[in-house]
Each structure stands twice: as C-alpha cells, then as structure tokens.
C-alpha cells in the first residue's frame, strides 16, 4: 500500500495541534446560514422518487415477469426511506428485492448486492454477508461486491477479512476505495489519515459533479472534522450538503449538535431538530431532543421525547435496528425489569454483531445492573485495544472506577476530556466526576 508523505504528515500535525484550541473557540454557527433550510420546502428528491415508484409499479402491473422493474421500484422505495426516515419504505424495498432474487434464483449479483444494501440498512449484517458471498462466487462486477464485503466484515468485527478485501480493491484514484480506506483508518483510531483519505474522496466526488456522492462525502467529512475538534470545518461541510439538498435531515442534525454541544444553546438546537422531525421519522432524533431537554433541565420535555421514541420503536419493522439505543436507555433507568431487558438486548447485539462496541454495550448493561466485576471482565477480554470510540472509553473509565482501578480510570479521564464535543455536555459533566 502507498504511504503518506512526510510533508503531508507534518501538515496534519499542524492542523491537529490547532484542533484542541478550536474546541474552545466560541460561536461558529450563524442562523442566517441555515435558517432558510429549516423552512418547509418542496422536496424534489422525494417527489422524484415517488414518481419513479409509481412509474415502475404501473409497468409491473402490466408485465409482472419483468424482474428488473422490481429492482427499479425497490430503488425508488430506498430513496424514499433516505428522504423521509419512514421504515415502511425500507420494508417495501426489501419485499420487492426478495421477489426479484427469488425470481432469478439468486443468480443475479446486482440484485444480491441491492438486497444486501437493504439488509445493511436494517442491521441484518449476517444476512447481507451470506448474499454477498453468493454474489462473489458469481463474479460479475466483482469489485462492487468486494467493496461491500469489506463493509459488512468491518461491521461484524471481522477485521482480518475486512483488511483482506481492502487490499484487494486498492486504487488510490477510486472514490469507493478511498472512502473505505478512510473508514478503516477511523476504525484503527487514526483520525488524521481517515480525514486525509476522505478529503481525497471528496475531491473526486466534486470533480465528477455527482451530487449524491458529494452530499455523502460532505456529511461524512463533517462528522470526522467534528471528531477532530475542527468545529468550523464541520459546520461548513454540513452547509455544503444542505446546498445540494435543503431537506438533508442528517446535515441539519449535525448543525443542531454543534449548536448544542459546542455553543451550549439548547433552545436553538431544539428549534432545528423540531423542524426536522416534522417530516423526518427516524426515532433516534427524539432521543437527541430528550438529551438536550435534560441538559436544559426540562424534565417534562425529556419524558415526552423518550415517550415519542418508545412509541415509534414499537413498530416491529425496525427489528434489531434500535437494539443499542434501547439497551442504553433501559440500562440507565435503574429499574430492575428494564435493566434485565437491557442485558438481553445487549446479548442479542453481541450475537448479531460481535464487535468491541457490542461487547461494550453488554459490559455497560451489566455495570448498570450492579455486576461491576463481570463488566470489567468483558471490557478486558473483548473491548480494550479493539476500539478508540470515546463513548466506549467513557464506559470503560466508569467500570474501572467501580472496580477500584482509579489510576486507569484517571488516565482515560484525561483522554476523554479531549472528546467533550463529540460526547456532549451531559457526558462531559460525568467525565469530570470520574
């Protein structure tokens, strides 16, 4: 594999030495930058997807044996899910893709990849892997399958296999390779390289003028900039995404987080989020609003938003998509029945996806149930050395403290202070008490 030049590394050392200073800078957002995006606007992306679905649905009614029409209709439903967060669209897309694959006896690699993407969105990673292995044997457009095999293996914690596929698809001029190389470096805890490669991928997306790739690149690089403490760069990247799609819920959520976590302006953050949840249906936005309500001391609003989240996730179509959120929510209630449920959900996540993050979730649920020694064993055997995610390290620090390993807890405490923006004000207060 190619290496970054010493000059590039030197530049990154300079940039990241400034990140800590930037974290303490004041206001970076301006209402006039984003306010127009918060007002109701005709969602041309949604209307186009709706028109596409109706077109292909009509074609299917006339010629039901045309299997490509099933895939086209499913693609329209997937776009509607991305725009609205409505789980019914993702479920409908799955139904159509299953029909297409059954009709072709699972012999079409493109159809297999399409269904795999749907399963990845539903956190059905093992099912996605099984389909991709079949597509790999078929061999057509193999590189596209190999890219997805990297994605799924990384999600499942199969890092050796993920690295093998990353090496197979190596091409430093390829957008898809660079974004996966970025993801790999982020997984390895090398945020500087993760940003470097994603910036290169963003340049390629801009050169091709493919708005879908550009929008994806802008929101993801904004996340990485935020993790690095480069708050202004993060904000500007979210704005770029909104220039392409004024209804991009994820970009608006990113700006709301900056307003809340960096600028400590909960009312404005809630105003932004309230405009999103009027039309976008993803349940986890209610949990973020509940967190912000807790920060500002509004117990009634916090309880209302948790209730909204709980009501939304009772929909069976969500399957295992919100297991982690639910386990964290139940674990911290201190109610005995709910903490038992939290442990059960965490165990299911470990079964579905045996990553360091899943084992951390299991350790955290045991910790909150009072089984601190068991939590420590899980952390030492399955978490330490496998992830550098700040939320995971916070859990580890609390588990260390509960087990009397104060020196280790304090070492993590100093490290966690550098992640205050990413973790948010509530967790930052908890870190001070470690």
XYZ file of C-alpha atoms in Angstrom:
434
model
C 0.000 0.000 0.000
C 1.084 3.578 -0.604
C 2.246 5.794 2.234
C 1.506 9.406 3.132
C 4.453 11.731 2.569
C 6.301 13.274 5.490
C 5.169 16.709 4.306
C 1.524 15.639 4.445
C 2.006 14.215 7.924
C 3.681 17.411 9.039
C 0.749 19.435 7.765
C -1.644 17.186 9.656
C 0.370 17.560 12.831
C -0.018 21.330 12.480
C -3.775 21.098 11.767
C -4.498 18.758 14.634
C -2.387 20.699 17.076
C -4.865 23.516 16.423
C -7.898 21.295 16.958
C -7.734 21.447 20.739
C -7.593 25.237 20.589
C -10.551 25.349 18.178
C -12.659 23.255 20.550
C -12.568 26.169 22.987
C -13.462 28.832 20.449
C -16.860 30.459 20.664
C -19.747 30.630 18.262
C -19.182 29.226 14.776
C -22.790 28.925 13.541
C -24.954 31.761 12.220
C -28.722 31.448 11.936
C -28.748 33.259 8.603
C -26.531 30.481 7.147
C -29.040 27.698 7.705
C -32.387 29.228 8.610
C -33.728 29.047 5.053
C -33.154 25.275 5.095
C -35.384 24.938 8.176
C -38.422 26.355 6.418
C -40.710 23.968 4.559
C -39.508 23.455 1.003
C -40.831 21.282 -1.772
C -38.775 18.116 -1.576
C -37.959 17.467 -5.201
C -35.934 14.359 -4.280
C -38.984 12.822 -2.587
C -41.365 13.750 -5.387
C -38.995 12.300 -7.976
C -38.710 9.039 -6.025
C -42.494 8.853 -5.641
C -42.955 9.396 -9.373
C -40.327 6.745 -10.112
C -42.065 4.220 -7.885
C -45.466 4.855 -9.434
C -43.950 4.501 -12.919
C -42.298 1.147 -12.199
C -45.303 -0.104 -10.225
C -47.500 0.563 -13.259
C -45.014 -1.228 -15.519
C -45.048 -4.206 -13.143
C -48.830 -4.405 -13.215
C -48.699 -4.677 -16.999
C -45.700 -7.019 -17.208
C -45.214 -8.733 -13.817
C -42.490 -11.040 -15.149
C -40.096 -8.182 -15.860
C -37.824 -8.671 -12.848
C -35.736 -5.519 -13.432
C -38.867 -3.477 -12.727
C -38.947 -4.938 -9.214
C -35.422 -3.665 -8.591
C -36.213 -0.242 -10.042
C -39.291 0.054 -7.815
C -37.211 -1.049 -4.818
C -34.604 1.623 -5.581
C -37.351 4.270 -5.503
C -38.540 2.964 -2.125
C -34.963 3.062 -0.782
C -34.646 6.694 -1.859
C -37.937 7.488 -0.112
C -36.599 5.895 3.075
C -33.454 8.021 2.857
C -35.516 11.177 2.441
C -38.264 10.511 4.998
C -36.845 8.050 7.538
C -40.107 6.101 7.197
C -39.315 2.433 7.887
C -42.253 1.309 5.721
C -40.321 2.328 2.606
C -37.293 0.231 3.605
C -39.553 -2.753 4.320
C -41.301 -2.357 0.953
C -37.940 -2.215 -0.794
C -36.933 -5.458 0.928
C -40.124 -7.202 -0.239
C -39.510 -6.170 -3.838
C -35.853 -7.198 -3.762
C -36.633 -10.590 -2.237
C -39.125 -11.180 -5.066
C -36.531 -10.205 -7.655
C -33.914 -12.544 -6.166
C -36.348 -15.422 -5.798
C -37.487 -14.975 -9.392
C -33.879 -15.112 -10.622
C -32.958 -17.906 -8.179
C -30.302 -15.726 -6.540
C -28.181 -15.797 -9.697
C -28.007 -12.039 -10.340
C -25.147 -10.365 -8.471
C -26.644 -6.889 -8.891
C -29.896 -7.993 -7.287
C -27.962 -9.732 -4.498
C -25.987 -6.570 -3.785
C -29.172 -4.489 -3.783
C -30.804 -6.760 -1.197
C -27.557 -6.780 0.811
C -27.592 -2.975 0.952
C -31.140 -3.139 2.246
C -30.129 -5.649 4.924
C -27.188 -3.453 5.952
C -29.616 -0.564 6.478
C -31.672 -2.880 8.695
C -28.563 -4.039 10.612
C -29.045 -7.558 9.246
C -25.331 -7.904 8.645
C -25.085 -11.696 8.698
C -27.858 -11.995 6.114
C -26.093 -9.387 3.976
C -22.820 -11.327 4.216
C -24.470 -14.564 3.111
C -25.858 -12.883 -0.023
C -22.565 -11.182 -0.843
C -20.719 -14.493 -0.671
C -23.098 -15.828 -3.327
C -22.541 -12.708 -5.452
C -18.782 -13.130 -5.055
C -18.995 -16.660 -6.479
C -20.952 -15.371 -9.492
C -18.107 -12.944 -10.148
C -19.797 -10.287 -12.292
C -18.851 -6.721 -11.333
C -16.787 -8.385 -8.640
C -15.183 -5.206 -7.326
C -18.561 -3.800 -6.293
C -19.186 -6.987 -4.319
C -15.737 -6.803 -2.726
C -16.332 -3.232 -1.579
C -19.497 -4.372 0.166
C -17.771 -7.415 1.655
C -15.291 -5.028 3.278
C -18.193 -3.006 4.698
C -20.009 -5.996 6.165
C -16.941 -7.696 7.582
C -15.957 -4.462 9.320
C -19.474 -4.095 10.733
C -19.295 -7.655 12.054
C -15.878 -7.156 13.625
C -14.146 -9.493 11.164
C -11.189 -7.151 10.834
C -8.801 -9.643 9.197
C -11.295 -10.342 6.432
C -12.137 -6.650 6.085
C -8.449 -5.784 5.643
C -8.044 -8.549 3.074
C -10.821 -7.111 0.914
C -9.472 -3.594 1.364
C -6.122 -4.740 -0.040
C -7.848 -6.477 -2.976
C -9.679 -3.314 -4.107
C -6.762 -0.911 -3.592
C -6.879 2.029 -6.017
C -5.977 5.480 -4.719
C -7.855 7.162 -7.585
C -11.132 5.385 -6.790
C -13.763 7.177 -4.694
C -15.157 3.927 -3.283
C -11.729 2.673 -2.241
C -10.730 5.950 -0.606
C -13.872 6.212 1.477
C -13.319 2.646 2.708
C -9.670 3.321 3.401
C -10.859 6.317 5.411
C -13.321 4.122 7.316
C -10.556 1.588 8.015
C -8.230 4.232 9.426
C -11.024 5.615 11.602
C -11.632 2.090 12.895
C -7.907 1.785 13.632
C -8.006 5.057 15.601
C -6.031 7.071 13.049
C -8.351 10.036 12.590
C -5.749 12.142 10.770
C -5.432 9.605 7.953
C -9.180 8.975 7.962
C -9.748 12.661 7.245
C -6.973 12.822 4.654
C -8.409 9.963 2.590
C -11.977 11.197 2.878
C -10.851 14.630 1.723
C -9.290 12.999 -1.331
C -12.528 11.089 -1.959
C -14.467 14.341 -1.635
C -12.253 15.960 -4.271
C -13.035 13.099 -6.658
C -16.777 13.437 -5.984
C -16.597 17.173 -6.665
C -14.680 16.599 -9.896
C -17.353 14.201 -11.152
C -20.112 16.607 -10.082
C -22.214 13.666 -8.886
C -24.390 15.351 -6.297
C -25.242 12.125 -4.490
C -21.577 11.319 -3.887
C -20.817 14.924 -2.977
C -23.606 15.057 -0.422
C -22.495 11.779 1.150
C -18.886 12.974 1.266
C -19.771 16.337 2.838
C -21.822 14.870 5.686
C -19.242 12.198 6.461
C -16.253 14.535 6.376
C -18.250 16.889 8.606
C -18.551 14.083 11.158
C -14.816 13.406 11.055
C -13.987 17.087 11.391
C -16.212 17.211 14.463
C -14.446 14.205 15.999
C -11.139 16.007 15.441
C -12.370 19.194 17.120
C -12.402 21.107 13.818
C -15.835 22.527 14.522
C -15.918 25.300 11.938
C -14.832 22.948 9.160
C -17.527 20.504 10.275
C -20.184 23.232 10.180
C -19.144 24.412 6.717
C -19.298 20.874 5.348
C -22.837 20.366 6.652
C -23.813 23.615 4.927
C -22.361 22.322 1.659
C -24.554 19.230 1.953
C -27.607 21.421 2.515
C -26.782 23.471 -0.580
C -27.263 20.265 -2.580
C -30.329 19.025 -0.691
C -32.065 21.583 1.568
C -34.011 18.721 3.173
C -30.964 16.715 4.276
C -32.018 15.738 7.799
C -28.605 14.376 8.758
C -26.826 17.642 7.917
C -29.369 19.648 9.917
C -28.912 17.269 12.828
C -25.160 17.830 12.610
C -25.630 21.593 12.840
C -28.020 21.125 15.770
C -25.324 19.112 17.551
C -22.779 21.897 17.036
C -25.239 24.461 18.399
C -25.932 22.240 21.425
C -22.570 20.647 22.220
C -20.140 23.379 21.168
C -22.171 26.549 21.656
C -24.337 25.336 24.579
C -27.511 26.770 23.031
C -30.132 24.080 23.725
C -33.143 26.146 22.669
C -31.766 26.806 19.194
C -30.683 23.173 18.846
C -34.207 22.051 19.725
C -35.682 24.526 17.236
C -33.579 22.981 14.486
C -34.483 19.430 15.485
C -38.184 20.237 15.740
C -38.213 21.348 12.115
C -36.595 18.042 11.115
C -38.979 15.756 12.999
C -41.996 17.394 11.387
C -41.249 15.451 8.208
C -38.411 13.013 9.030
C -39.419 9.928 11.014
C -36.227 8.358 12.414
C -36.888 7.578 16.122
C -33.389 8.425 17.415
C -33.973 12.151 16.799
C -36.358 12.036 19.763
C -33.588 10.672 21.978
C -31.344 13.563 20.998
C -34.120 16.002 21.863
C -34.541 14.217 25.209
C -30.822 14.639 25.925
C -30.951 18.339 25.136
C -34.065 18.738 27.295
C -32.207 17.099 30.187
C -29.286 19.483 29.687
C -31.602 22.484 29.991
C -33.442 20.950 32.966
C -36.785 20.432 31.227
C -37.899 17.123 32.735
C -41.344 17.198 31.105
C -39.895 17.620 27.615
C -37.319 14.898 28.253
C -40.017 12.438 29.302
C -42.217 13.410 26.356
C -39.436 12.822 23.835
C -38.494 9.471 25.384
C -42.153 8.519 25.141
C -42.175 9.586 21.469
C -39.090 7.457 20.840
C -40.529 4.439 22.650
C -43.804 4.699 20.748
C -42.012 4.922 17.394
C -39.781 1.899 18.041
C -42.693 -0.369 18.923
C -43.068 -0.795 15.153
C -41.958 -4.387 14.519
C -40.469 -3.369 11.154
C -37.492 -1.848 12.970
C -36.359 -5.317 14.004
C -32.906 -5.036 15.611
C -32.100 -1.560 14.268
C -32.566 0.142 17.636
C -31.295 -2.559 19.996
C -28.300 -0.469 21.046
C -30.357 2.654 21.694
C -32.924 0.644 23.631
C -30.324 -1.178 25.720
C -28.645 2.092 26.691
C -31.986 3.652 27.530
C -33.177 0.721 29.633
C -29.812 0.221 31.349
C -29.747 3.702 32.816
C -33.276 3.659 34.255
C -32.134 1.585 37.266
C -35.467 -0.264 37.077
C -34.735 -3.952 37.670
C -37.022 -5.254 34.918
C -35.681 -2.785 32.399
C -32.037 -3.443 33.263
C -32.693 -7.165 32.689
C -34.187 -6.276 29.320
C -31.141 -4.116 28.591
C -28.812 -7.072 29.227
C -30.935 -9.308 26.985
C -30.799 -6.770 24.146
C -27.039 -6.348 24.561
C -26.555 -10.118 24.428
C -28.579 -10.171 21.218
C -26.340 -7.479 19.758
C -23.244 -9.500 20.634
C -24.813 -12.486 18.859
C -25.771 -10.416 15.811
C -22.624 -8.344 15.653
C -19.736 -9.469 17.912
C -17.762 -6.224 17.777
C -15.952 -4.362 20.556
C -18.852 -1.886 20.605
C -21.378 -4.687 21.171
C -19.308 -6.159 24.000
C -19.016 -2.684 25.488
C -22.802 -2.418 25.389
C -23.064 -5.748 27.224
C -20.465 -4.657 29.788
C -22.300 -1.378 30.324
C -25.641 -3.093 30.906
C -24.033 -5.400 33.487
C -22.346 -2.397 35.112
C -25.690 -0.636 35.449
C -27.156 -3.822 36.918
C -24.503 -3.805 39.646
C -22.342 -6.599 38.206
C -19.213 -4.477 38.003
C -16.705 -7.346 38.091
C -18.410 -9.083 35.175
C -18.412 -5.772 33.301
C -14.670 -5.478 33.880
C -14.002 -8.988 32.559
C -15.954 -8.248 29.391
C -14.057 -4.998 28.877
C -10.657 -6.594 29.416
C -11.390 -9.605 27.199
C -13.295 -8.014 24.308
C -13.073 -4.220 24.283
C -9.670 -2.850 25.290
C -7.336 -2.494 22.320
C -10.126 -3.030 19.799
C -11.723 0.427 19.614
C -10.956 4.045 20.450
C -14.566 5.285 20.379
C -14.942 7.968 23.095
C -18.297 6.700 24.366
C -16.839 3.221 24.782
C -13.809 4.624 26.618
C -16.127 6.566 28.920
C -17.905 3.327 29.819
C -14.534 1.655 30.420
C -13.456 4.504 32.705
C -16.612 4.192 34.801
C -16.142 0.409 35.009
C -12.516 0.884 36.068
C -13.581 3.315 38.770
C -16.250 0.943 40.105
C -13.639 -1.811 40.334
C -11.138 0.361 42.203
C -8.764 0.773 39.260
C -8.545 4.511 39.823
C -5.209 5.068 38.080
C -6.516 3.521 34.867
C -9.796 5.445 35.176
C -7.988 8.757 35.617
C -5.757 8.085 32.606
C -8.862 7.635 30.458
C -10.460 10.690 32.050
C -7.719 12.946 30.708
C -8.076 11.431 27.258
C -11.872 11.780 27.317
C -11.683 15.486 28.085
C -10.404 15.965 24.535
C -13.632 14.404 23.206
C -16.043 16.726 25.019
C -17.627 17.993 21.789
C -18.241 14.506 20.416
C -19.648 13.183 23.694
C -21.815 16.196 24.513
C -22.248 18.391 27.611
C -24.075 15.824 29.745
C -21.374 13.189 29.378
C -18.692 15.855 29.777
C -20.093 16.526 33.270
C -19.974 12.819 34.046
C -16.360 12.656 32.910
C -15.426 15.324 35.441
C -16.799 13.067 38.190
C -14.759 10.012 37.241
